[in-house]
Short mmCIF file of C-alpha atoms and ligand atoms in Angstrom, two decimals:
data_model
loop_
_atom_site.label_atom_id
_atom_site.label_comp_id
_atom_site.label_asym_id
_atom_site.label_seq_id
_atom_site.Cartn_x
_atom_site.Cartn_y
_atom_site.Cartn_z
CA UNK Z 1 22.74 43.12 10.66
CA UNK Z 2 23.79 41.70 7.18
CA UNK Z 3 23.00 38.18 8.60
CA UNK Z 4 19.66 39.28 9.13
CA UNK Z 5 18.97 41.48 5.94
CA UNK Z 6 20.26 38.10 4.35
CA UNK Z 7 17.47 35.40 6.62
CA UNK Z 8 14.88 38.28 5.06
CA UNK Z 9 15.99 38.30 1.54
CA UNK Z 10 16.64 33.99 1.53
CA UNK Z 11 13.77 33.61 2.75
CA UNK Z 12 11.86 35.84 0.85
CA UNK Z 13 13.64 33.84 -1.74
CA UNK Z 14 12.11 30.30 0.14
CA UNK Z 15 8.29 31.79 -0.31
CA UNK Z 16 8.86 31.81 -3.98
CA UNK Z 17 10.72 28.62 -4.86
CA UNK Z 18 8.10 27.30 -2.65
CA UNK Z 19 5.67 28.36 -4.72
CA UNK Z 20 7.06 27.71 -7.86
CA UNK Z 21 7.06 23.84 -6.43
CA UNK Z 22 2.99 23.72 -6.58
CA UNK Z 23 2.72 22.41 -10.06
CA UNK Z 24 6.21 20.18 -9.75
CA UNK Z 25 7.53 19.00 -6.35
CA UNK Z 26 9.98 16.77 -7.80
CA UNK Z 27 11.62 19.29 -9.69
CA UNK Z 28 11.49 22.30 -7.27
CA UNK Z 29 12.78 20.32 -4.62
CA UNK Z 30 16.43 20.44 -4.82
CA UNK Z 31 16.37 24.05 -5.83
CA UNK Z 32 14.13 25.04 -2.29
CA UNK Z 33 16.53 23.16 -0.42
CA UNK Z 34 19.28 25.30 -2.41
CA UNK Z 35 17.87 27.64 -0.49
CA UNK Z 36 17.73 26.25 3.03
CA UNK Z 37 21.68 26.07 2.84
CA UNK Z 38 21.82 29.99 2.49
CA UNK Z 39 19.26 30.16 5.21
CA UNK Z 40 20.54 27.95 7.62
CA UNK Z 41 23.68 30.14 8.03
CA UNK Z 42 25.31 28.57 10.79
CA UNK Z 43 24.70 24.94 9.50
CA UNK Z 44 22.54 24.04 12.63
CA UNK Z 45 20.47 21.50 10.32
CA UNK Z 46 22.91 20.51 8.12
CA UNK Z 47 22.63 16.52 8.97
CA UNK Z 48 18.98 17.13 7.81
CA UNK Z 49 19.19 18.92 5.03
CA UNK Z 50 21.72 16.29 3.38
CA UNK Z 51 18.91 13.29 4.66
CA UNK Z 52 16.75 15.12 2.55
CA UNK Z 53 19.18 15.44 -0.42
CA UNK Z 54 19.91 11.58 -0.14
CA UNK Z 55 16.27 10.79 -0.09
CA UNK Z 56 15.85 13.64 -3.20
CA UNK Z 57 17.88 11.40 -5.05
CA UNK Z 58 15.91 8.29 -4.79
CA UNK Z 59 12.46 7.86 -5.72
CA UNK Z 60 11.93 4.37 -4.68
CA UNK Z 61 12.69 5.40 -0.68
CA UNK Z 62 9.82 5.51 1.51
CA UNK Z 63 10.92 9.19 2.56
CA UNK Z 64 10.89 9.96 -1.47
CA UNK Z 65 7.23 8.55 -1.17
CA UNK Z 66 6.36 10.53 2.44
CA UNK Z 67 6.99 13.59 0.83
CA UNK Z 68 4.53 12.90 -2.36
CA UNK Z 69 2.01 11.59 -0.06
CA UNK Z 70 2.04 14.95 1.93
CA UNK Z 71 1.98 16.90 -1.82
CA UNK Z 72 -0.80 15.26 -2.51
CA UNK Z 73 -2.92 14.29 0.78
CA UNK Z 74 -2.24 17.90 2.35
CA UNK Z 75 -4.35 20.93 1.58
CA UNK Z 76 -1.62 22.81 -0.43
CA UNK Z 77 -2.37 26.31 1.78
CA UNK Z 78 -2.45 24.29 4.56
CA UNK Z 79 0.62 22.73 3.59
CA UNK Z 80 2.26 26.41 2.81
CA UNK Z 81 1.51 27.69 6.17
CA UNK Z 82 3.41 25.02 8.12
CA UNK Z 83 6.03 25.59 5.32
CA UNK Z 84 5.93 28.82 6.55
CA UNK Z 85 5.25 28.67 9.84
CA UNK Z 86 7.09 25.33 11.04
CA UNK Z 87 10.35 25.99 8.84
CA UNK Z 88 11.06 29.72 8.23
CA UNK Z 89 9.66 30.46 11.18
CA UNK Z 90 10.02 28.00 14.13
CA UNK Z 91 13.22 26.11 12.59
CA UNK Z 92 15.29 29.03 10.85
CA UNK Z 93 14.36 32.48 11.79
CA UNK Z 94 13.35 31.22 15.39
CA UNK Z 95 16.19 28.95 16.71
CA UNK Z 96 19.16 31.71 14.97
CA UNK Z 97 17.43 34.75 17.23
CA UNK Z 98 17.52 32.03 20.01
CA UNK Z 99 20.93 31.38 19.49
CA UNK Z 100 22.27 35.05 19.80
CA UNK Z 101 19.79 35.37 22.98
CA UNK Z 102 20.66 32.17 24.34
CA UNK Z 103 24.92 33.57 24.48
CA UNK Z 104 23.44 37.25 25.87
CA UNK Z 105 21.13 35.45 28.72
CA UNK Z 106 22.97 32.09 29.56
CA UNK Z 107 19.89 30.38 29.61
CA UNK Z 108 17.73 27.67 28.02
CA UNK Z 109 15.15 29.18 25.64
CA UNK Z 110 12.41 26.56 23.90
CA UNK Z 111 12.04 26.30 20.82
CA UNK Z 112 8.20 24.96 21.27
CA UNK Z 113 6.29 25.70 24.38
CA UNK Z 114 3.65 23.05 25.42
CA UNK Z 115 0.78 24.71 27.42
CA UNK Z 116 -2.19 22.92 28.81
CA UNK Z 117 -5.06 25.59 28.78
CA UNK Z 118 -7.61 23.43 30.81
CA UNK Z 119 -7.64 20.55 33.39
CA UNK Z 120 -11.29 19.53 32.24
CA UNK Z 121 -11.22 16.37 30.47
CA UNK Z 122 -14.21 14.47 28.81
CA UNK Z 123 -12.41 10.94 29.16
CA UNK Z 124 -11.55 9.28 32.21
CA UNK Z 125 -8.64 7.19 30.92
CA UNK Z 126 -6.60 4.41 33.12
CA UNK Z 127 -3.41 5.64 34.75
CA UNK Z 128 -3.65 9.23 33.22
CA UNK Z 129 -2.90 12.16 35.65
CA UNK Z 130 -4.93 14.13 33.82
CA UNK Z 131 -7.87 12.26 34.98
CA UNK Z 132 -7.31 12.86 38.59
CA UNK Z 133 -7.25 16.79 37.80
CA UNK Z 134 -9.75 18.67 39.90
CA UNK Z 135 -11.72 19.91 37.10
CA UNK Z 136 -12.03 23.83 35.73
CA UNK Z 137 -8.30 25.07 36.40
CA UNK Z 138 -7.72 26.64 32.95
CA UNK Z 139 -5.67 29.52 31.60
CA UNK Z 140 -7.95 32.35 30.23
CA UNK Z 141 -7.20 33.53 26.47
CA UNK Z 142 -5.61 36.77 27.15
CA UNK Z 143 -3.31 34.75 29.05
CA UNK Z 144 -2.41 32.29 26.45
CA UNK Z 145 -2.21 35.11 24.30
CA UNK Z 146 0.60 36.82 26.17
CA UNK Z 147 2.50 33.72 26.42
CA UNK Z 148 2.36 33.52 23.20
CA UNK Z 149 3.63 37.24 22.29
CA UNK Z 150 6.31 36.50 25.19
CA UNK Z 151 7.14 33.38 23.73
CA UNK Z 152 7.68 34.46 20.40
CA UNK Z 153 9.64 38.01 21.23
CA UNK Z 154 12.12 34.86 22.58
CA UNK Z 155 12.12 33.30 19.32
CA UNK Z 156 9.48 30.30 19.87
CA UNK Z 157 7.06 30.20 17.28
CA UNK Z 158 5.75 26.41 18.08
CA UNK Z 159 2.79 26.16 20.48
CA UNK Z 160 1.38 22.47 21.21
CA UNK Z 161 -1.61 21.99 23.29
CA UNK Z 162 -2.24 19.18 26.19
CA UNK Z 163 -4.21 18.89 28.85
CA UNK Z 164 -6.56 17.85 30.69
CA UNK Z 165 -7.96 17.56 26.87
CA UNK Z 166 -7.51 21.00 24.92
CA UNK Z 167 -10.05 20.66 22.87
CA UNK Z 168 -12.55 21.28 25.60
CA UNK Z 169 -11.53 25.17 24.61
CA UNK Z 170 -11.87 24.39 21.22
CA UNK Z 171 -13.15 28.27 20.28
CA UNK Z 172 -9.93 29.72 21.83
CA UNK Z 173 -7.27 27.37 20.10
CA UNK Z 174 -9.13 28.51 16.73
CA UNK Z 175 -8.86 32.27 18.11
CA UNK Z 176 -4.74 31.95 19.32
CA UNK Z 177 -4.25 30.41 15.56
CA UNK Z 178 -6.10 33.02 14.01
CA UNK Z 179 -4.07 36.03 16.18
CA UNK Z 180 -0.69 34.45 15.77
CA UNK Z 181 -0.51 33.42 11.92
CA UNK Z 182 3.40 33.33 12.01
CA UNK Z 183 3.16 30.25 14.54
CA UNK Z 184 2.72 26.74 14.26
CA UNK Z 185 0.13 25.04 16.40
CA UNK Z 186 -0.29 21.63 17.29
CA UNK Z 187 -2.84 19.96 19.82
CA UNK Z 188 -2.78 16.53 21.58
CA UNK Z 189 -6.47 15.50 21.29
CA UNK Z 190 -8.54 12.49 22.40
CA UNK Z 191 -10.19 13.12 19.02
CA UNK Z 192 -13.51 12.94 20.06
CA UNK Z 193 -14.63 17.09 19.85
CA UNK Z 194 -13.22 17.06 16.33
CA UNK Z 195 -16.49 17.45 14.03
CA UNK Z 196 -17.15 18.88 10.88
CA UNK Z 197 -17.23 22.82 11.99
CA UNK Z 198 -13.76 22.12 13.80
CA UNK Z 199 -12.08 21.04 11.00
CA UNK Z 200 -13.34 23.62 8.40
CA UNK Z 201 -12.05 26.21 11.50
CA UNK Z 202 -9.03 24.37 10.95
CA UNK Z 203 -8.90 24.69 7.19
CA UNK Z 204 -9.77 28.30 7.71
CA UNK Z 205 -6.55 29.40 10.11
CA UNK Z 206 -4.18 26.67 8.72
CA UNK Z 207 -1.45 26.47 11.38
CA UNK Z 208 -3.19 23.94 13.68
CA UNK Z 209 -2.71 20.40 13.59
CA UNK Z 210 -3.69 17.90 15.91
CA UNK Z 211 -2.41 14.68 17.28
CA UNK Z 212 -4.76 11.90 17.86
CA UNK Z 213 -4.35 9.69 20.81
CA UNK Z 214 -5.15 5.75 19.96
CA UNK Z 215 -3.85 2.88 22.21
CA UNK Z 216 -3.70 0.43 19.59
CA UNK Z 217 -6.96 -1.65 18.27
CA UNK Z 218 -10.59 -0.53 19.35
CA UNK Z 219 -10.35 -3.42 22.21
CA UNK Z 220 -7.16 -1.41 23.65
CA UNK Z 221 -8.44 1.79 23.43
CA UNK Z 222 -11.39 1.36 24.49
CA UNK Z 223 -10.26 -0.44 27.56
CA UNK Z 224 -8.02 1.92 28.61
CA UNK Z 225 -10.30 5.34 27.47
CA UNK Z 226 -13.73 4.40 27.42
CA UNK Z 227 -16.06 2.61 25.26
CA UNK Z 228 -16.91 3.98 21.76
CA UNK Z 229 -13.52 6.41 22.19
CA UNK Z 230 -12.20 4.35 19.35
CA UNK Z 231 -14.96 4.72 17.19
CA UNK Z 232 -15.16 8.54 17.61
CA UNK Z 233 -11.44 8.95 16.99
CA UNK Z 234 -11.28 7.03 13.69
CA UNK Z 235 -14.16 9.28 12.44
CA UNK Z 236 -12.16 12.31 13.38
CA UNK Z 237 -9.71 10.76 10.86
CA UNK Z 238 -11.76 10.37 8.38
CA UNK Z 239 -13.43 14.21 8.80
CA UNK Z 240 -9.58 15.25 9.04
CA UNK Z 241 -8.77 13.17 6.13
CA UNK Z 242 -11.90 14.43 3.92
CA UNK Z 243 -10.53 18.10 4.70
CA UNK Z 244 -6.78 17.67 3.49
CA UNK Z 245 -5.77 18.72 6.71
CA UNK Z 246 -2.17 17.61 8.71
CA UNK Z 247 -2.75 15.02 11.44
CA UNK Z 248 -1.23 12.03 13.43
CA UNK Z 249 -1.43 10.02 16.16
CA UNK Z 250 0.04 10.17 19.72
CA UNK Z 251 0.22 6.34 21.53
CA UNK Z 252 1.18 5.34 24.56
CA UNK Z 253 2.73 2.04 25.02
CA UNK Z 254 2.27 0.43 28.32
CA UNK Z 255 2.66 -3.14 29.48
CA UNK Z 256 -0.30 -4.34 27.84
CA UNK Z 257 -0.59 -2.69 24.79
CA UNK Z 258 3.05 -3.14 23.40
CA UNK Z 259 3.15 -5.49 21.54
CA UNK Z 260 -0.39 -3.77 18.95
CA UNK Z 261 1.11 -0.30 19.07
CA UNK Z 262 4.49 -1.93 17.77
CA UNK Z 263 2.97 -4.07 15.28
CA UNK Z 264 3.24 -3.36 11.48
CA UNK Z 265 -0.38 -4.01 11.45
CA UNK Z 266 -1.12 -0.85 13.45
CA UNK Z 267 1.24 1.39 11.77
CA UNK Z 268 -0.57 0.62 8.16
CA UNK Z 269 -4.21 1.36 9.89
CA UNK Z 270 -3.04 4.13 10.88
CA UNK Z 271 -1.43 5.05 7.20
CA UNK Z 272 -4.59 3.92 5.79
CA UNK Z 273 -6.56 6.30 7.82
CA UNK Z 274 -4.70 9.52 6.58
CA UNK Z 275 -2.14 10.19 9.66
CA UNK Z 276 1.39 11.96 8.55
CA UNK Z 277 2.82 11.54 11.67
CA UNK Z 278 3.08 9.30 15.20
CA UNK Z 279 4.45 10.32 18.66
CA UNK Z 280 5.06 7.29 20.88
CA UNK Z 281 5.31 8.03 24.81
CA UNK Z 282 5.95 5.08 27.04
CA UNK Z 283 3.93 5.04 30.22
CA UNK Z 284 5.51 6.75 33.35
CA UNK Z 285 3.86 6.62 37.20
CA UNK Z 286 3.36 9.90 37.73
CA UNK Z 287 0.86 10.88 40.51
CA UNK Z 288 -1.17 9.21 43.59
CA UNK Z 289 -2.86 6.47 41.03
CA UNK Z 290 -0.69 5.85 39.07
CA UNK Z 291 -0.04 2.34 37.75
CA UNK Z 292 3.25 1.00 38.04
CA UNK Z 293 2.52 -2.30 36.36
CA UNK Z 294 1.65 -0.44 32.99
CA UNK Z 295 5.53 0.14 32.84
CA UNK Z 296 7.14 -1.75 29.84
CA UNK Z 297 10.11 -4.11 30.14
CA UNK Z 298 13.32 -3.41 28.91
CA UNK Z 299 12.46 -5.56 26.28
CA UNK Z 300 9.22 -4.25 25.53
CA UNK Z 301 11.13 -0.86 25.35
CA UNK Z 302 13.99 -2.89 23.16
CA UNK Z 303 11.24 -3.74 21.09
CA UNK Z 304 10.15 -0.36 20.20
CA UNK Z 305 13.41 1.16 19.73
CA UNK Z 306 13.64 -1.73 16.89
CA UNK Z 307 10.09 -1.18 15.95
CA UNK Z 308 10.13 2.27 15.28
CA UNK Z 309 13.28 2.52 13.75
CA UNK Z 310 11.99 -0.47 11.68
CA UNK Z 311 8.98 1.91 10.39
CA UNK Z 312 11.25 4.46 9.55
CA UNK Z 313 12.53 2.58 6.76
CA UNK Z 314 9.64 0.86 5.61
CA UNK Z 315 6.68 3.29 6.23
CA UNK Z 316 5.61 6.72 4.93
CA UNK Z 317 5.16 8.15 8.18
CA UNK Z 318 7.12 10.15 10.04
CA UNK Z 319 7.67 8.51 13.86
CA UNK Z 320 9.01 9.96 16.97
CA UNK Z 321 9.56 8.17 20.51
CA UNK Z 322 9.90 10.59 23.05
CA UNK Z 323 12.15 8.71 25.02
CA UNK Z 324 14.22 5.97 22.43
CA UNK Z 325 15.19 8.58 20.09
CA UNK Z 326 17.04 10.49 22.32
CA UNK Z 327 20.11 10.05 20.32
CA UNK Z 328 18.97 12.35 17.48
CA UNK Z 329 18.14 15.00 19.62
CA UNK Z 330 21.47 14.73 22.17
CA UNK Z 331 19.22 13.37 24.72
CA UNK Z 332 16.46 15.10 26.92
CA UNK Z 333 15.26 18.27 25.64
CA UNK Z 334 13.01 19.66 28.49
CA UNK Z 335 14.07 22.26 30.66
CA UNK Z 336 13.96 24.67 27.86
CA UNK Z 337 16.56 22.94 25.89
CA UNK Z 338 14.27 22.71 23.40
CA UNK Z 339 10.40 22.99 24.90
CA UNK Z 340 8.79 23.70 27.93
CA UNK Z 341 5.53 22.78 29.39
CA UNK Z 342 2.94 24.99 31.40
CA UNK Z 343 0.26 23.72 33.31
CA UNK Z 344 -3.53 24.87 33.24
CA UNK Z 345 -2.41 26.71 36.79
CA UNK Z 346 0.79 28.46 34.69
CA UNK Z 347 3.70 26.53 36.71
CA UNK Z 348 6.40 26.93 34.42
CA UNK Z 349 7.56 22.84 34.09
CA UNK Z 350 10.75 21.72 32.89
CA UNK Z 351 8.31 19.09 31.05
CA UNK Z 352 4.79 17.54 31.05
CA UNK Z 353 6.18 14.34 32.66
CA UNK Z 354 7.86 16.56 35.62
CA UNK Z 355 5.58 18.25 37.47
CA UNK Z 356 7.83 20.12 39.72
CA UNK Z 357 8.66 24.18 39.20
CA UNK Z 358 9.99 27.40 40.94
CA UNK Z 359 8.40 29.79 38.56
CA UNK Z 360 4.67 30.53 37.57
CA UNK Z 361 3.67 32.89 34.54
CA UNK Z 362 1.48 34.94 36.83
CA UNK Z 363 4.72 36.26 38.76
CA UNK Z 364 7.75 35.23 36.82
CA UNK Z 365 8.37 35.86 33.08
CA UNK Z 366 9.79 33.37 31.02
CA UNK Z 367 13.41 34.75 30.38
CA UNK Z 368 13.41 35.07 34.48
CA UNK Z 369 11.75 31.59 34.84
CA UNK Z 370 14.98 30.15 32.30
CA UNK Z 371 17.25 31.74 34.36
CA UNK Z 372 16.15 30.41 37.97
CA UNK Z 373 17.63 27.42 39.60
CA UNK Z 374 15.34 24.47 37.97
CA UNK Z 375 15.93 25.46 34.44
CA UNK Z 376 20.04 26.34 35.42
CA UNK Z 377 20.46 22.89 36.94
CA UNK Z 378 18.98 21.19 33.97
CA UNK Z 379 20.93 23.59 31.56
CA UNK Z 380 24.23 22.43 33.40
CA UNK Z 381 23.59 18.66 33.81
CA UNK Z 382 22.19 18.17 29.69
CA UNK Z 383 22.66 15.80 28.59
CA UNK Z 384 21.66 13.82 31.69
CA UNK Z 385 23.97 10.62 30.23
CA UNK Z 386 26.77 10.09 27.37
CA UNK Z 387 24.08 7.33 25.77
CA UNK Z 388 21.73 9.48 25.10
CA UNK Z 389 19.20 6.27 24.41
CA UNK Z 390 19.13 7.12 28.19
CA UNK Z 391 18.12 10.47 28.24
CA UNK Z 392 15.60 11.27 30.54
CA UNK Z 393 16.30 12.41 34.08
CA UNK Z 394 13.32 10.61 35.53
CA UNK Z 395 12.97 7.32 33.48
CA UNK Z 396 16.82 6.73 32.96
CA UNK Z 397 18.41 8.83 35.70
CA UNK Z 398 15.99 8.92 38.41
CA UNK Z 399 19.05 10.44 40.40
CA UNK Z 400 19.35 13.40 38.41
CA UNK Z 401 15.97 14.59 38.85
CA UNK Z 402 16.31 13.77 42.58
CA UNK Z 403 19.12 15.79 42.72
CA UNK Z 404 18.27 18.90 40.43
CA UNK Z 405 14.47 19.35 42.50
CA UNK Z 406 16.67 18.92 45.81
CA UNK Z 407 19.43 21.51 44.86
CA UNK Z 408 16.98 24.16 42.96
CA UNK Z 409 14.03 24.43 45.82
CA UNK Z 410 11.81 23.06 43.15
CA UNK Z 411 7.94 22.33 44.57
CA UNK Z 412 5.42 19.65 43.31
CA UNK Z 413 3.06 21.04 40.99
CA UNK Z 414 1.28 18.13 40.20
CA UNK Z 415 -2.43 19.41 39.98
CA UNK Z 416 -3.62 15.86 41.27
CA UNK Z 417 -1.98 15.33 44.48
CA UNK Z 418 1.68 16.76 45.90
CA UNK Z 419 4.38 13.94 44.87
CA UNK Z 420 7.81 14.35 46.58
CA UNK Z 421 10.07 13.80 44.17
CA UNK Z 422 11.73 10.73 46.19
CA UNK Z 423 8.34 8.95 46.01
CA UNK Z 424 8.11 9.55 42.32
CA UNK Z 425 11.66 8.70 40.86
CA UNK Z 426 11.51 5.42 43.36
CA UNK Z 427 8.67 4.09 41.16
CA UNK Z 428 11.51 3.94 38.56
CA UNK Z 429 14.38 3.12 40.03
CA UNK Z 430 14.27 -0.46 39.10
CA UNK Z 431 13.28 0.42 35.46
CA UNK Z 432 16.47 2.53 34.97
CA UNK Z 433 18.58 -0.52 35.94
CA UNK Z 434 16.79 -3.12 33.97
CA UNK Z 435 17.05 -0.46 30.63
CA UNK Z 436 20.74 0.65 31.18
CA UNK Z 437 21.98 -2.75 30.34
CA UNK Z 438 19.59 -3.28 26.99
CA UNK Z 439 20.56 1.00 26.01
CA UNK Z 440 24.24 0.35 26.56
CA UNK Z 441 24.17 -2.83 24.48
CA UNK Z 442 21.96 -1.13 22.18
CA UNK Z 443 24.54 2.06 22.10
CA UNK Z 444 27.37 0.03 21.53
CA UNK Z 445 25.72 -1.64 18.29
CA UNK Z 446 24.87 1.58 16.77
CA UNK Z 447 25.04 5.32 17.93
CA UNK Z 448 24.00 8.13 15.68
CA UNK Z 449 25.64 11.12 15.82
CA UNK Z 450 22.98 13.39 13.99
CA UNK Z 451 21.69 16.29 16.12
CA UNK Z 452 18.21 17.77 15.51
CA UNK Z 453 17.49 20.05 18.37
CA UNK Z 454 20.32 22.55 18.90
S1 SF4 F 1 12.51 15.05 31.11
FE1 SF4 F 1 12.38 12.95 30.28
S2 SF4 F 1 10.40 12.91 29.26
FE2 SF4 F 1 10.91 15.07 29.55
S3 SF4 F 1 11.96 15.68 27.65
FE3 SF4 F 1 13.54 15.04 29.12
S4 SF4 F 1 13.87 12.91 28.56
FE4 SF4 F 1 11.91 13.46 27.69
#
């Protein structure tokens, strides 16, 4: 009770040092972050919050320079609802009310849920599951509206948005961010429904941001999405851009496209065109087309792990691979760990690359889905391995998944086309090998031991 009657008053606290920062970031910095250490009462961010006091301390670091760039690029009400929304809400007040639920339940609990409200798609892209979707399975908006109440009387108050491409339900993304100002929203978009009236709907609620997806240069994208997809992404930048609003980019890297999505070149295009913020996903064979051969290397993964760590220090941009920075996040996070995924038919997934699930929203709630046998077994195997630059239990420890979907009763959900699990983690068997010996090399030279998602 005084803990909490504290959060309210620090963070009532927050909202006005953060406004007091409007006219003079550099100076209201270190006294917000003052703040944060009251907050953050059991010191579950700690490593972060002295990153940022380092960087505070040091204008000529390209962190130092991220943070200007999002003062002045960002909308500054746009930028004081994710304030809001993405740090007092999702990070602080969010994850401590998970952590007293988490010890009364014995369960998992998200802190983001990623939902895919349609199948329908406007691209046809090469390899994508999504693409072999039977078209017009879709959660209605009172649905996605009670996840989101549900979701949030657990303490999640970060919703992202997949698909099949989410845009497609453009109008009811706009409505969910309007209903639900106290959470942050973020979709994964081809790019190509964003126009003018989208982003001023945007602008309007000011907790969605969207994440663009761009396979490297025009040539690559185009190849792999369809021509003139290139073309009508970059423009969404620039609209994007023109309305101060937050955006990245999401890439996949696959055999052929490596070697562009890693390249400096890329990464400053991308600057250059506004985005704050890049998700790499490596390509994985899920589903009855899937290609294989798009796979990377071990060395083509190597060369991403240096890549990205690479633009860490050089670029203001903040990266994330879902896969090679497992170590700052104690490996995989799925399973409720730290998000969730829900398919346009509401199977409750441990993650959008595992399509397998005993629990749908229709029947099961979530607390009861984090407490069945999928979502226990991952609960008790995390982390899947002690180098967590082998995190995942398909990619890395295709055994583990075998194992968990075996032991739990688990069923393919895969919207496509059922996939035994045996067929699926076969496809990378081989590439779990081939990375163990580059990871463990890799984990020997340097392991971090800073923990994001608790
Ligand atoms: S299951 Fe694999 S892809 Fe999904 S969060 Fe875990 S490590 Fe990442």
């Amino acid at each position: 009770m005084v803990n909490k009657a504290k959060q309210k008053a620090a963070q009532h606290l927050a909202v006005m040092a953060y406004k007091s920062l409007q006219e003079n970031p550099e100076a209201g910095l270190p006294k917000l972050l003052k703040l944060f250490d009251v907050l953050d009462t059991k010191d579950s961010y700690k490593s972060g919050r002295d990153f940022i006091r380092t960087i505070l301390g040091d204008p000529s670091n390209t962190w130092y320079r991220y943070l200007l760039a999002i003062w002045e690029d960002v909308d500054s009400e746009v930028r004081f609802t994710f304030f809001q929304t993405f740090f007092l809400n999702s990070l602080l007040k969010g994850r401590e009310e998970q952590r007293l639920l988490r010890e009364e339940h014995q369960c998992n609990l998200p802190w983001a849920i990623l939902v895919d409200p349609t199948t329908s798609c406007n691209l046809h892209c090469t390899g994508c599951w999504a693409a072999d979707y039977e078209k017009g399975t879709y959660l209605s908006y009172e649905i996605l509206d009670a996840l989101v109440e549900e979701g949030k009387n657990l303490g999640t108050f970060m919703y992202l948005f997949s698909g099949g491409e989410p845009l497609m339900r453009k109008s009811d993304i706009i409505a969910l961010c309007e209903a639900h100002p106290d959470c942050c929203f973020l979709a994964f978009t081809n790019g190509t429904l964003i126009d003018e009236a989208f982003a001023s709907a945007m602008l309007r609620v000011k907790n969605l941001s969207v994440a663009i997806s761009i396979e490297g240069d025009e040539a690559a994208t185009d190849e792999r999405r369809g021509k003139g997809t290139y073309a009508k992404a970059i423009k969404a930048m620039s609209i994007l851009k023109r309305y101060k609003l937050l955006y990245g980019i999401s890439c996949c890297y696959t055999s052929q496209n490596v070697q562009t999505i890693g390249s400096e070149a890329f990464i400053d295009s991308m600057l250059e065109l506004g985005a704050k913020f890049a998700w790499f996903f490596t390509y994985i064979p899920i589903g009855r087309d899937a290609v294989p051969s798009l796979m990377v290397s071990a060395g083509q993964r190597a060369f991403m792990y240096q890549q990205v760590r690479s633009f860490r220090k050089s670029k203001p941009i903040f990266t994330m691979d879902f896969w090679n920075d497992g170590e700052y996040v104690d490996g995989c996070i799925a399973g409720g760990r730290c998000y969730v995924h829900i398919n346009a038919q509401g199977d409750i997934e441990p993650c959008a690359f595992i399509h397998y699930s005993d629990s749908n929203i229709y029947t099961t709630s979530l607390l009861d889905a984090f407490k069945r046998p999928l979502f226990q077994q991952y609960k008790e195997r995390q982390p899947f391995n002690n180098n967590t630059l082998r995190p995942c239990p398909l990619l890395d420890n295709p055994e583990q998944l075998r194992e968990m979907v075996h032991a739990s009763g688990a069923v393919s959900t895969d919207l496509a086309s059922v996939e035994s699990v045996d067929d699926l983690t076969a496809k990378c068997d081989q590439a779990s090998k081939d990375w163990a010996v580059s990871a463990d090399r890799l984990w020997e030279d340097h392991a971090t031991s800073s923990v994001l998602c608790v």
